[in-house]
Each structure stands twice: as structure tokens, then as C-alpha cells.
Tab-separated table of C-alpha atoms in Angstrom:
chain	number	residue	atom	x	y	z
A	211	UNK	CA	63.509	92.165	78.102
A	212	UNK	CA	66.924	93.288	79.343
A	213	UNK	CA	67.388	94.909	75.596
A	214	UNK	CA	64.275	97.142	76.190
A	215	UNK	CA	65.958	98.902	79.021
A	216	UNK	CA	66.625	102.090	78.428
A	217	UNK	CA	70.715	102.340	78.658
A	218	UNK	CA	70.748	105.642	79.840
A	219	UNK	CA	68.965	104.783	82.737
A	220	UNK	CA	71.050	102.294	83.956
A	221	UNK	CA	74.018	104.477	83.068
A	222	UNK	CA	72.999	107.028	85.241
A	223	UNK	CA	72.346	104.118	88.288
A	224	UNK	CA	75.816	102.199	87.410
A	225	UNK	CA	77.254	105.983	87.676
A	226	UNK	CA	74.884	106.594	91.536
A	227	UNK	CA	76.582	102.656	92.410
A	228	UNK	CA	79.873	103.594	91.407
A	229	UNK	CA	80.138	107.636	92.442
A	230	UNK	CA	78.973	106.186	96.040
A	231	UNK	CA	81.998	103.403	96.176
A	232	UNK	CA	84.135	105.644	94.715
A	233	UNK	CA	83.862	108.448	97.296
A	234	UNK	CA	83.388	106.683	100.274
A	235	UNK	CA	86.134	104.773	99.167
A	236	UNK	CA	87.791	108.453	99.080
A	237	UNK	CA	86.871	109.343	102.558
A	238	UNK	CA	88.031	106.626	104.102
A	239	UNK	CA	91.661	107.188	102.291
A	240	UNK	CA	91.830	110.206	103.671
A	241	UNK	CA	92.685	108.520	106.991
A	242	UNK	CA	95.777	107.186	106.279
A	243	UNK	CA	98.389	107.838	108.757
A	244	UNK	CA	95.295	109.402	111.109
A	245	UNK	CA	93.724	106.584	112.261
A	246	UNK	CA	93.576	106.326	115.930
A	247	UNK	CA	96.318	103.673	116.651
A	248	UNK	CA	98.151	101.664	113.941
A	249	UNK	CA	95.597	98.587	113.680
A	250	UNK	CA	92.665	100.889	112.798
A	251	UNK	CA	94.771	102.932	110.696
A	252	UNK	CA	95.246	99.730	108.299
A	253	UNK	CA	91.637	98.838	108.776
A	254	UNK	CA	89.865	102.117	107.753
A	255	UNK	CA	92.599	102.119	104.304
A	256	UNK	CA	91.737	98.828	103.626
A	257	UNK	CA	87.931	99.113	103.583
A	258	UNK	CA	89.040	102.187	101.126
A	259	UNK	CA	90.099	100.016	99.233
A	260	UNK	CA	87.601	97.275	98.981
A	261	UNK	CA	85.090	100.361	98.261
A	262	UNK	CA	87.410	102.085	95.537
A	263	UNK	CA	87.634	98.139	94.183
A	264	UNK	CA	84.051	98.483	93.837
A	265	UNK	CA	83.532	101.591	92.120
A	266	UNK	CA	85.920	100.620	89.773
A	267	UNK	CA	83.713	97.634	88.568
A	268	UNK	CA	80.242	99.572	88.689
A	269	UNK	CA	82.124	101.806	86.280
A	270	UNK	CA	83.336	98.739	84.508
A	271	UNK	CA	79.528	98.293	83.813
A	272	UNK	CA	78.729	101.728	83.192
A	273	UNK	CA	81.590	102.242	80.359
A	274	UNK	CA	80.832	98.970	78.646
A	275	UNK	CA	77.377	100.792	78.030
A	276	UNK	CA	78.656	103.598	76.054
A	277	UNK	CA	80.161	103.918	72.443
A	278	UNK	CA	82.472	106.515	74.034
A	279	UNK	CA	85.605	103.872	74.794
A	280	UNK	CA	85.782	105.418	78.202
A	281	UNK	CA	87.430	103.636	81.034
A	282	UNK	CA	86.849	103.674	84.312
A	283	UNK	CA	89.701	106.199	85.055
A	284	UNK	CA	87.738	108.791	83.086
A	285	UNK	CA	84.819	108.594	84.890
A	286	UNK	CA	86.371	108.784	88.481
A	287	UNK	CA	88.796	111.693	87.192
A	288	UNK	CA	87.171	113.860	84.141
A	289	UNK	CA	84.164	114.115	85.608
A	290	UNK	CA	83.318	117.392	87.500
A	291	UNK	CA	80.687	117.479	91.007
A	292	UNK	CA	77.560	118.213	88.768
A	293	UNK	CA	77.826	114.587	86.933
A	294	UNK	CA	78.689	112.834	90.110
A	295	UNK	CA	75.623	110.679	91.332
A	296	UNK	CA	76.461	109.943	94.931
A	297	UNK	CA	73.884	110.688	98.102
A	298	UNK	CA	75.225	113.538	99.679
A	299	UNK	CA	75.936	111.472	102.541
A	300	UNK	CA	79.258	109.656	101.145
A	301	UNK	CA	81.315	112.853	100.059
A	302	UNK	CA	80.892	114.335	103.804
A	303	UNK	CA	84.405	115.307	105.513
A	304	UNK	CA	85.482	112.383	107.222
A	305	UNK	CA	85.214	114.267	110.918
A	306	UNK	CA	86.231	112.189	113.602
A	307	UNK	CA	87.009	108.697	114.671
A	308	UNK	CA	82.758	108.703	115.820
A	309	UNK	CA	81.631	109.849	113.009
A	310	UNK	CA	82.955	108.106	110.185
A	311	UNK	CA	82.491	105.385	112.133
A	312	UNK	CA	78.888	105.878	111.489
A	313	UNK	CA	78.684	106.760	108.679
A	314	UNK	CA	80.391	103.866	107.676
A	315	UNK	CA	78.069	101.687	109.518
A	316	UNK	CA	74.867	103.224	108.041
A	317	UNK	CA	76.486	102.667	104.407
A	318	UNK	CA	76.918	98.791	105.305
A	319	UNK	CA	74.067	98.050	106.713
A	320	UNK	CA	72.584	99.765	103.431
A	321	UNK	CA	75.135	98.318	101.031
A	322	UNK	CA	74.757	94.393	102.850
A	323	UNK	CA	70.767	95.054	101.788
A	324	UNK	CA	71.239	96.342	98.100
A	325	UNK	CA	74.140	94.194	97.317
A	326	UNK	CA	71.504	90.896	98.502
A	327	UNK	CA	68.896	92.370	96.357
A	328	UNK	CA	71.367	93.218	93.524
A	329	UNK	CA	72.364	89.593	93.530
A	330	UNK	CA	69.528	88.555	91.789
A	331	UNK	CA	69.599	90.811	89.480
A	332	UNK	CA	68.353	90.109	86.023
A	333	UNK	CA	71.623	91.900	84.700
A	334	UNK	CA	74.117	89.412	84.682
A	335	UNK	CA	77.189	90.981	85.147
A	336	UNK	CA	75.643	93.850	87.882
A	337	UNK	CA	74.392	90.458	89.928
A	338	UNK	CA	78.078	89.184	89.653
A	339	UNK	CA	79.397	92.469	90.707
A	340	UNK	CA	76.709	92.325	94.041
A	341	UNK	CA	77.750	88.727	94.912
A	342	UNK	CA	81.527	89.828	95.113
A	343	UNK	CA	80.568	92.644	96.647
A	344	UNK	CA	78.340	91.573	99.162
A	345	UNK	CA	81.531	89.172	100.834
A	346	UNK	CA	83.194	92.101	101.428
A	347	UNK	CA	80.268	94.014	103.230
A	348	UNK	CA	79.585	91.511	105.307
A	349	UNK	CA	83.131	91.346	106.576
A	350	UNK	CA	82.805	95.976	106.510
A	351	UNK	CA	79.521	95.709	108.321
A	352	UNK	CA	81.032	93.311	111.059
A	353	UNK	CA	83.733	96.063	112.165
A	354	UNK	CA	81.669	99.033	112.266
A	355	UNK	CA	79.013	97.817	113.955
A	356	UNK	CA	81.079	96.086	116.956
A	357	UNK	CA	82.741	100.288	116.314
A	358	UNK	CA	79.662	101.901	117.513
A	359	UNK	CA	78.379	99.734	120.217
A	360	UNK	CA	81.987	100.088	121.457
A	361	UNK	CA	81.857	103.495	121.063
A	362	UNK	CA	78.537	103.945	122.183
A	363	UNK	CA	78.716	101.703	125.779
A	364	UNK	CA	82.243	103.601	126.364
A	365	UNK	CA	83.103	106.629	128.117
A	366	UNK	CA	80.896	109.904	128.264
A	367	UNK	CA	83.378	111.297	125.506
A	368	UNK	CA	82.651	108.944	123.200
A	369	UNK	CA	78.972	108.323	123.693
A	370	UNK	CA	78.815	112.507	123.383
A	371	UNK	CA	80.582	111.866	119.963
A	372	UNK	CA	78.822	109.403	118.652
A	373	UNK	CA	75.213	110.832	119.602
A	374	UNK	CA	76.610	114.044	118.086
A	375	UNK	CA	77.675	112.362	114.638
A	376	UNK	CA	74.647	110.693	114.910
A	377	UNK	CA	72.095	114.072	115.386
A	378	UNK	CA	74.614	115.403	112.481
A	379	UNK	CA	74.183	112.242	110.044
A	380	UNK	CA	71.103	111.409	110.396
A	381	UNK	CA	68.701	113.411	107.963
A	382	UNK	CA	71.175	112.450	104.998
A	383	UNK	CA	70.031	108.873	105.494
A	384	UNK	CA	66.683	108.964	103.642
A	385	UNK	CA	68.426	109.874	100.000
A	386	UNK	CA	69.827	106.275	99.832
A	387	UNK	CA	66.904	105.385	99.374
A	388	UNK	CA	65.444	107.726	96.925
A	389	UNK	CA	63.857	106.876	93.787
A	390	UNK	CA	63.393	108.279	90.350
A	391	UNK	CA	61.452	107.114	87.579
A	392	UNK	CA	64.395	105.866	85.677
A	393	UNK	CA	65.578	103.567	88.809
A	394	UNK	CA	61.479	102.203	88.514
A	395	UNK	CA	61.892	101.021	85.572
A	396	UNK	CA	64.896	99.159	86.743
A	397	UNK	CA	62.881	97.563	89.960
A	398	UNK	CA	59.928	96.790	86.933
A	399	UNK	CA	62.774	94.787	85.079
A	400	UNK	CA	64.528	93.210	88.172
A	401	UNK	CA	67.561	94.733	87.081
A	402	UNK	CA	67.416	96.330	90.908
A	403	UNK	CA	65.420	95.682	94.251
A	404	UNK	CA	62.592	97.579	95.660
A	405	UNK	CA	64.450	100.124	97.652
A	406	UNK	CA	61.421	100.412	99.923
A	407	UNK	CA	62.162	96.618	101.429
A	408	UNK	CA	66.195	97.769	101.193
A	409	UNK	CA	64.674	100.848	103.592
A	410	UNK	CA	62.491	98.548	105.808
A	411	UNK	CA	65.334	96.525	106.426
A	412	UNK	CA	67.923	99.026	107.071
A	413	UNK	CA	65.213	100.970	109.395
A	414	UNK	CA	64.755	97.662	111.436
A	415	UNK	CA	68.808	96.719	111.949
A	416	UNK	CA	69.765	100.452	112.516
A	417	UNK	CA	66.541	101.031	114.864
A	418	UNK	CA	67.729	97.895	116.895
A	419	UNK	CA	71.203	98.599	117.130
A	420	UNK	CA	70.481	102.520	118.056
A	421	UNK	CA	68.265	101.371	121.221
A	422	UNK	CA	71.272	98.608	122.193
A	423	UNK	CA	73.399	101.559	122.253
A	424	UNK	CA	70.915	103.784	124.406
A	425	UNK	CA	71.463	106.351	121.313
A	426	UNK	CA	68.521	108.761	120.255
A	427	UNK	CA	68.062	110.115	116.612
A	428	UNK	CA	67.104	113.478	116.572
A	429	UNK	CA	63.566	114.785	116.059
A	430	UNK	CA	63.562	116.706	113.389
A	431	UNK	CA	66.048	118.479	110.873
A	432	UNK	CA	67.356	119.607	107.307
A	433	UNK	CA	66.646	116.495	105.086
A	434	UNK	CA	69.532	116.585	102.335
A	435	UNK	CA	68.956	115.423	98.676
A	436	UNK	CA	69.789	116.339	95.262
A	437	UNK	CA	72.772	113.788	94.512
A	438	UNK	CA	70.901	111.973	92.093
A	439	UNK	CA	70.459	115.301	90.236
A	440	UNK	CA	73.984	116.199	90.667
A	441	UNK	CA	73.408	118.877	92.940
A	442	UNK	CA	76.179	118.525	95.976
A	443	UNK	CA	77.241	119.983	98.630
A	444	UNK	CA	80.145	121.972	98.782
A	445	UNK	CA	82.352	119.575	99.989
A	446	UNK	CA	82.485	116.760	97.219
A	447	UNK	CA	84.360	119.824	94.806
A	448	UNK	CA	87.105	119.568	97.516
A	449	UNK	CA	87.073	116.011	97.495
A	450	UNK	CA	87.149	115.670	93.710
A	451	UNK	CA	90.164	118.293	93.254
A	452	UNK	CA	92.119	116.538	95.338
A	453	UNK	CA	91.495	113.228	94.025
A	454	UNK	CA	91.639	114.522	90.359
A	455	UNK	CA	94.695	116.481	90.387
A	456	UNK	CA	97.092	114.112	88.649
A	457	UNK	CA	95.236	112.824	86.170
A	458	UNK	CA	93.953	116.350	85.078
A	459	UNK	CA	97.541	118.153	85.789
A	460	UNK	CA	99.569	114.963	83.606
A	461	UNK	CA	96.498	113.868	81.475
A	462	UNK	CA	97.525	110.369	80.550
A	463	UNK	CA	100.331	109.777	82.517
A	464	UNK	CA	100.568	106.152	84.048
A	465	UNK	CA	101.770	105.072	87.218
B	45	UNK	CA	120.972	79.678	72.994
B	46	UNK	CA	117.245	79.334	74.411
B	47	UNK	CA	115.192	78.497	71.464
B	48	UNK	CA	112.326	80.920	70.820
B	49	UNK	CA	108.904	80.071	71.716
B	50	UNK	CA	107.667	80.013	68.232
B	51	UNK	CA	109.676	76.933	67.488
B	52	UNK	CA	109.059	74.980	70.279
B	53	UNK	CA	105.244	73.507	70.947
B	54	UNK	CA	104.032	75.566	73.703
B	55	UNK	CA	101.745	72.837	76.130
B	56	UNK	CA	99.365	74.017	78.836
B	57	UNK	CA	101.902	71.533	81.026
B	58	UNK	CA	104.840	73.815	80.263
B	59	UNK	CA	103.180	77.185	80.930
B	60	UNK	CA	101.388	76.015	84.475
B	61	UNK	CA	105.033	74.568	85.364
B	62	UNK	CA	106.643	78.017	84.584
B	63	UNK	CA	103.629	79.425	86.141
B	64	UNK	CA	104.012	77.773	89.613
B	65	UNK	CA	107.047	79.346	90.342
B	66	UNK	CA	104.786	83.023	90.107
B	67	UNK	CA	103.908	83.632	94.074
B	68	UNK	CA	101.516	86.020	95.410
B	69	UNK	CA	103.692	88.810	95.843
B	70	UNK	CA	102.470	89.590	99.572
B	71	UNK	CA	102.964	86.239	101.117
B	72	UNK	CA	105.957	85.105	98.694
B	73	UNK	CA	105.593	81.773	99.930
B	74	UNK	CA	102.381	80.831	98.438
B	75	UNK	CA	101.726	80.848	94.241
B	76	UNK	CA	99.085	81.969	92.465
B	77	UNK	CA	97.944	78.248	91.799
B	78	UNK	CA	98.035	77.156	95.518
B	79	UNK	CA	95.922	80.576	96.617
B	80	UNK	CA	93.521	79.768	93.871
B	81	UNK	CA	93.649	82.834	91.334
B	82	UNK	CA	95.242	80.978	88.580
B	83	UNK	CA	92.165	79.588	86.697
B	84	UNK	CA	92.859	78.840	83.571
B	85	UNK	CA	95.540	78.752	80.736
B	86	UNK	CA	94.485	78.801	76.733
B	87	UNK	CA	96.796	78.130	74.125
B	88	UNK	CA	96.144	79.819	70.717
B	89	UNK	CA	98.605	79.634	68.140
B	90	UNK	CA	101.495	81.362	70.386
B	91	UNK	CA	99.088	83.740	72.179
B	92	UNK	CA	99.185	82.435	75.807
B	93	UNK	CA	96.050	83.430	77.755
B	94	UNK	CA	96.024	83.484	81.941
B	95	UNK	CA	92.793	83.895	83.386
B	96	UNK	CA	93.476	84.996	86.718
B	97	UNK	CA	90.487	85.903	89.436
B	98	UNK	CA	90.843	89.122	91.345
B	99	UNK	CA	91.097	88.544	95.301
B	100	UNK	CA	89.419	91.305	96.881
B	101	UNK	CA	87.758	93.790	94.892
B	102	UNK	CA	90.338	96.620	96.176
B	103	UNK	CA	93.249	93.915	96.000
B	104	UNK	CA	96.110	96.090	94.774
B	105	UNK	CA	98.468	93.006	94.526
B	106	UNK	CA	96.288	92.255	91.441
B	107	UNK	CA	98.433	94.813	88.928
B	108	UNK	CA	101.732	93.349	90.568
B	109	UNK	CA	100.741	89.744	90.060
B	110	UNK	CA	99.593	90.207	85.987
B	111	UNK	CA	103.569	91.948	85.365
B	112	UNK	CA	105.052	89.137	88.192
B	113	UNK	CA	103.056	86.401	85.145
B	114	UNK	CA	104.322	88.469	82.165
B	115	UNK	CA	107.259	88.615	83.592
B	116	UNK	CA	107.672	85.008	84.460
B	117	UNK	CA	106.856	83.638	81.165
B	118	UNK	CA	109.174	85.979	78.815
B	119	UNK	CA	112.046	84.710	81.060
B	120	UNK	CA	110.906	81.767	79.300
B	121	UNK	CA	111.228	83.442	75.662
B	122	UNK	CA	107.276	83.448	75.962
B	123	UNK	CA	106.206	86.935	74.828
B	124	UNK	CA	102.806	86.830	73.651
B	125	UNK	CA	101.184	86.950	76.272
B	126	UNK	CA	97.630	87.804	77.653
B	127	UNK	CA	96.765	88.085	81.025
B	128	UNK	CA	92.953	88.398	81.709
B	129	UNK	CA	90.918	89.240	85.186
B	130	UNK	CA	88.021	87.589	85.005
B	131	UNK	CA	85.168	87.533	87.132
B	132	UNK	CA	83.844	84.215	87.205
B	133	UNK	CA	83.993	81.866	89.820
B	134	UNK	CA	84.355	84.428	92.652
B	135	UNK	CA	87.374	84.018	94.466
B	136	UNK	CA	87.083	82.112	97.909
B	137	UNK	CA	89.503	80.507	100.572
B	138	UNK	CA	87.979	77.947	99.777
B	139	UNK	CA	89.762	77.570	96.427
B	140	UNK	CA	93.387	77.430	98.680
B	141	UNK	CA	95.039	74.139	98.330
B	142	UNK	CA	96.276	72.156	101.268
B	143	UNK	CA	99.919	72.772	100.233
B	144	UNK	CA	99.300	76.864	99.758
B	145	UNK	CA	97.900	76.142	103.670
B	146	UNK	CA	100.966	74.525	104.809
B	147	UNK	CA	102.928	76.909	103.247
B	148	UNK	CA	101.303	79.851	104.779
B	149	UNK	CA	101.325	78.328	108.202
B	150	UNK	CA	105.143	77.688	108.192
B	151	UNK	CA	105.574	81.166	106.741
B	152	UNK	CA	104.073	82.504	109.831
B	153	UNK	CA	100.412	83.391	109.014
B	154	UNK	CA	97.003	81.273	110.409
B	155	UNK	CA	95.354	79.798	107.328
B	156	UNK	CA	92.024	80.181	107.616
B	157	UNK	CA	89.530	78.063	109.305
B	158	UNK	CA	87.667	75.385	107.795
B	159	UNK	CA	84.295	73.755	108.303
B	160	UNK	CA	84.339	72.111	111.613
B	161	UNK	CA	87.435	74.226	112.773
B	162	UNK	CA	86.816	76.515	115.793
B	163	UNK	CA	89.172	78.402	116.737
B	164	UNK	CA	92.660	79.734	114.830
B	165	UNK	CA	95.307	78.329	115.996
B	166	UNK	CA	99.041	79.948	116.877
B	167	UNK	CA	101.018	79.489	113.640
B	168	UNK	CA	104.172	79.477	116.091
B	169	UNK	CA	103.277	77.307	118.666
B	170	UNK	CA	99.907	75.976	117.751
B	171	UNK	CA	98.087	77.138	120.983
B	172	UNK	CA	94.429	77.758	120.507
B	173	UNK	CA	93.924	80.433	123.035
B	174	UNK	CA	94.112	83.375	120.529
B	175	UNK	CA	92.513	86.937	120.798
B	176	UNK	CA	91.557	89.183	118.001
B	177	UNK	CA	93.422	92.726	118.039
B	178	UNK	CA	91.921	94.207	114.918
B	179	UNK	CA	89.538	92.997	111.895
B	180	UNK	CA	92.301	93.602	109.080
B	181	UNK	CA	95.955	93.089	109.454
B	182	UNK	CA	99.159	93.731	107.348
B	183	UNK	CA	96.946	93.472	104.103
B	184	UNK	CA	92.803	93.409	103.022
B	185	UNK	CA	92.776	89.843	103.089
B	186	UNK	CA	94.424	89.141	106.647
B	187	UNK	CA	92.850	90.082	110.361
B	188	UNK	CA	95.471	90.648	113.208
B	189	UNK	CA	95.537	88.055	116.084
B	190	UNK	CA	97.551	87.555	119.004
B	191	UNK	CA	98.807	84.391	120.601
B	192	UNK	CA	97.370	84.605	124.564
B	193	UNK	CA	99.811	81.739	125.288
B	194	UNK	CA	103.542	82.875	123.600
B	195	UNK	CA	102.073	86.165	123.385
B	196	UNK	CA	103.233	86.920	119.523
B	197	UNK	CA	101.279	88.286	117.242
B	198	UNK	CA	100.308	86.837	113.938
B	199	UNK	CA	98.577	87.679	110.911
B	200	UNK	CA	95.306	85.595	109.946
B	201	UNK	CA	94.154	84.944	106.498
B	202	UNK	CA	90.393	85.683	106.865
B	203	UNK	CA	88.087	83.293	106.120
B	204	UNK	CA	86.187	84.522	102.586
B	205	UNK	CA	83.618	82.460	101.628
């Protein structure tokens, strides 16, 4: 069965996987030496970490698919904004403190729910990838969601933050969980979950925790998409000439 | 002179005895056997294999530890040498051994908690009236505590498992 699949389909998802890791992972870098007081600081570098850990083996995956004898360096750095797969929602500035908080906590609750579907995956080494994973998100999800209740039953200047990043993050929640007829064929092999039960579930836990926190989402709003088509938004060219300015200045060069 | 490896009989005995002395090179109290990465060794001709786990999946330690093994072994006149991540089992605390426990504990850092275990204890004077102050400490695989009792901080080695 799995040799039926076609592998450019599940190039193109390993690529969506890893271009998500890799620039939240990116974000959250970006707060080094910001962070609010030192503990945080080490916190929001280390979950960088963990997600740039990730992306590098989704792309492990994706370049053992290819005849190419890429490695996952070229795919993070020689690849422009058009052939990244990400949601729009991970290449967003980081903003402040409230926001990337969550942010971050939408992205766990939805990574916790793909990495338990991707567990089971029919695709060996993906599931193996998942079930490391998935320790790691639990561990993610537990911090930023004590974050926003924190946040949340604070002061007016945080709640005002916080329902703010909320009314701004919001409508770029509904591309996770966007399908294409490639990724179907991947749910019809068990190589990936249904992302409608991922969406069910994320709906119920965010829903839940929104309503602890007396937080509204807003009514209505610009929906964003076109990350799986490699259309972004301005901001991930920024993110990925920053990130890629080494390798493409010293092509080659080793640390 | 040291005799080069190609004329001696290299045993899996030898290399894990060499290899013991290879410690994790953020707590360098603690080896790579006693923390659990070191899984396997494989002999083959006088290509030496180490199969080594990964930690966490953003573990940067990882690089430094695969030279720190290299390294290690061609002190020993041991230069073929392979060192391999692999990704099976998946790393756990668990997999520490009682000694790498004791060693982190006198080095200053809370091992983590076991089944039946409640709360984490002071590594300085054993109190168990700790406090969390943030989920991740000095390093990815440590959370930062505080000691309510001789009021020092400590670092805690998270529970992963």
C-alpha cells in the first residue's frame, strides 16, 4: 500500500510539517535576550529549539524521498517564500509577550492532536517522528496554556493584550486545518489523521479554555489561507532573509 | 609507544570502558551510558559504530557529544570511527541509571521523579517544600525550582517519559 502513495504528495506534507516547525521554531528565536525576565527568556529559546529539532526531522523524511541528495539544511535555507508550506499563522511577527503566547498555545493544542494521530501512522518513520514529538508538546502545551490563563485572569493590561492578540489571531486558525486532495489521499492510506477530528478536538480544548479565561473570539473577519499553495504573507520573506543569510552569503560554509 | 588499533583486538568491553569516561557535556558529571543515550556499540573489522539516541529533538548538546565520542576513542589510537543518531527506542528518563541519579543529585540538580515519588526534593538539603519558578531551566531538558526551606534555587531534570 504505502508504495502506491504518490511521493510527491507526501513531499509536499513532510515540507507543510517541517516549514511549520521550522518557522515557529524561528519566531520563537527571535526572542532571545527579549523575553520578559530571564526564566522566560530561556523558556521561549528552548521551545525554539525543540520546534527547529522537529523540522529538522520532518525534513529528514522529506529528503530521504527525493533522488536529489538534499539535506535538510537545503531545504530550510535554499528555499525561497513561494516553496515554503507553512499556515500563514506560524511566520507572523512575534508581537508581544500576549501574543506569541497565543499563538503558541493554539499551535500546541493543534500539534498535541496531529502528533497523537500521526502516531499511528502507517509510515513508519513519520509515526516515530510524532511519538518523539508528541513528549515534547505535551511538556510546550503545559506552559502556554498555564501563560494565557495567567495572562488572561491578570491585570486589565494584560487581559486587553491578550483579547487583542486573540481578535488579531484568530481567523488564521482555520488553515491548520485545511485540506487538499493530495493530504486525502494520505488520511485514505493512514499515513495522516482526519484533520476534521484534529479540528473538533482543538475547537473543544480552545473553546473551553477561552470561556475559563472570560475571553471572546471575534465575530467575524479576514480568514487567511494560501500557505499550502505557497502564497505568504509578506512577512515570512523577512523571516527567511534573515534566517538564510549565511548559508546563501558563505554557501557551504560549516559552523 | 601506544600500539595502533589495528593490531590490537578491538572488544565491545574495551570501547564501552573508554566510552564511560565520555560525559554529557552539560552536566559533566553524568556519562552518556548513565543518562541513557549510549545504546549500542558494533564492531566491524576496525570500524567502531556508536549508536547514540538524541535527547530532545532540539538538543544541541547532541553535535558536541558525537566529537566529545570521536574524540574520546582516537585518544585511544581508535580512528575509525562511526557515530550514528538513531531514532529507536525514544529517549526517556526512564533509561537514567541509579548511579547517573546519584551523580546528578550530588552535582546539584533534582533527578527526576519516579513512579510513586511526589514531590522533588532539595538536592542541597533534601527538603520537600519546593516551588516551581519557570517550566525550563539552564537547558531544554531541566525546569527551574526553588527550595521554600534554604531558599536556593536548583535546576530539575524534567521528568520525560
Amino acid at each position: 500500500m504505502m508504495s502506491d502513495l504518490n511521493q510527491t504528495v507526501l513531499y509536499q506534507y513532510l515540507l507543510r510539517l517541517g516549514d511549520s516547525s521550522l518557522t515557529m521554531g524561528q519566531r520563537l528565536a527571535e526572542w532571545c535576550g527579549h523575553g520578559p525576565y530571564l526564566e522566560e527568556d530561556v523558556a521561549l529559546t528552548n521551545v525554539s529549539l525543540d520546534f527547529i529539532g522537529h523540522a529538522q526531522l520532518f525534513y529528514q523524511l522529506a529528503v530521504a524521498l527525493d533522488d536529489e541528495h538534499k539535506t535538510p539544511d537545503d531545504l530550510a535555507f535554499l528555499r525561497d517564500a513561494h516553496e515554503y508550506r507553512n499556515p500563514l499563522i506560524t511566520e507572523l511577527p512575534k508581537g508581544d509577550f500576549a501574543y506569541t503566547t497565543l499563538k503558541q498555545y493554539f499551535i500546541d493544542v493543534f500539534n498535541l492532536n496531529l502528533f497523537q494521530g500521526l502516531k499511528h501512522s502507517q509510515l513508519e518513520p513519520l509515526a516515530q517522528v510524532a511519538k518523539k514529538a508528541l513528549m515534547e508538546v505535551k511538556y510546550h502545551l503545559k506552559r502556554s496554556e498555564a501563560w494565557v490563563v495567567r495572562l488572561a485572569l491578570s491585570t486589565d493590561e494584560a487581559k486587553a493584550r491578550i483579547q487583542k492578540s486573540l481578535d488579531d489571531l484568530w481567523f488564521y486558525t482555520p488553515e491548520l486545518f485545511e485540506v487538499d486532495d493530495g493530504m486525502r489521499t494520505l488520511v485514505d492510506a493512514e499515513v495522516i489523521p482526519d484533520y476534521a477530528t484534529i479540528k473538533s478536538s482543538w475547537q473543544e480544548r480552545v473553546e473551553e479554555l477561552l470561556q475559563k479565561c472570560e475571553l471572546e473570539p471575534p465575530e467575524s473577519g479576514w480568514v487567511a489561507t494560501g500557505g499550502m499553495e505557497g502564497e505568504h504573507s509578506e512577512h515570512l520573506g523577512y523571516l527567511l532573509a534573515e534566517m538564510q543569510f549565511l548559508p546563501r552569503a558563505y554557501p557551504g560554509c560549516e559552523w | 609507544m601506544v600500539m595502533n588499533a589495528s593490531e590490537n583486538t578491538l572488544d565491545v568491553s574495551t570501547i564501552e570502558r573508554i566510552l564511560s569516561k565520555v560525559k554529557d557535556p552539560e552536566i559533566p558529571v553524568i556519562s552518556i551510558r548513565d543518562l541513557g543515550i549510549l545504546q549500542n556499540i558494533v564492531i566491524t573489522g576496525n570500524l567502531v559504530t556508536v549508536e547514540i539516541i538524541p535527547t530532545y529533538s532540539g538538543c544541541p548538546a547532541m553535535y558536541a557529544i558525537q566529537a566529545d565520542i570521536k574524540k574520546a576513542l582516537q585518544m585511544h589510537q581508535i580512528n575509525e570511527v562511526e557515530v550514528k543518531l538513531v531514532d529507536d527506542p525514544i529517549w526517556s528518563t526512564e533509561m537514567i541509571t541509579t548511579r547517573g541519579r546519584a551523580a546528578m543529585q550530588s552535582y546539584g540538580i533534582a533527578p527526576p521523579l519516579v513512579a510513586g515519588e511526589k514531590n522533588i526534593r532539595c538536592p542541597q538539603c533534601s527538603s520537600e517544600n519546593t516551588v516551581r519558578i519557570s517550566e525550563f531551566g539552564s537547558t531544554a531538558c531541566k525546569a527551574l525550582y526553588r527550595c521554600e526551606d534554604c531558599l536556593e534555587p536548583f535546576d530539575y531534570f524534567k521528568c520525560h517519559a
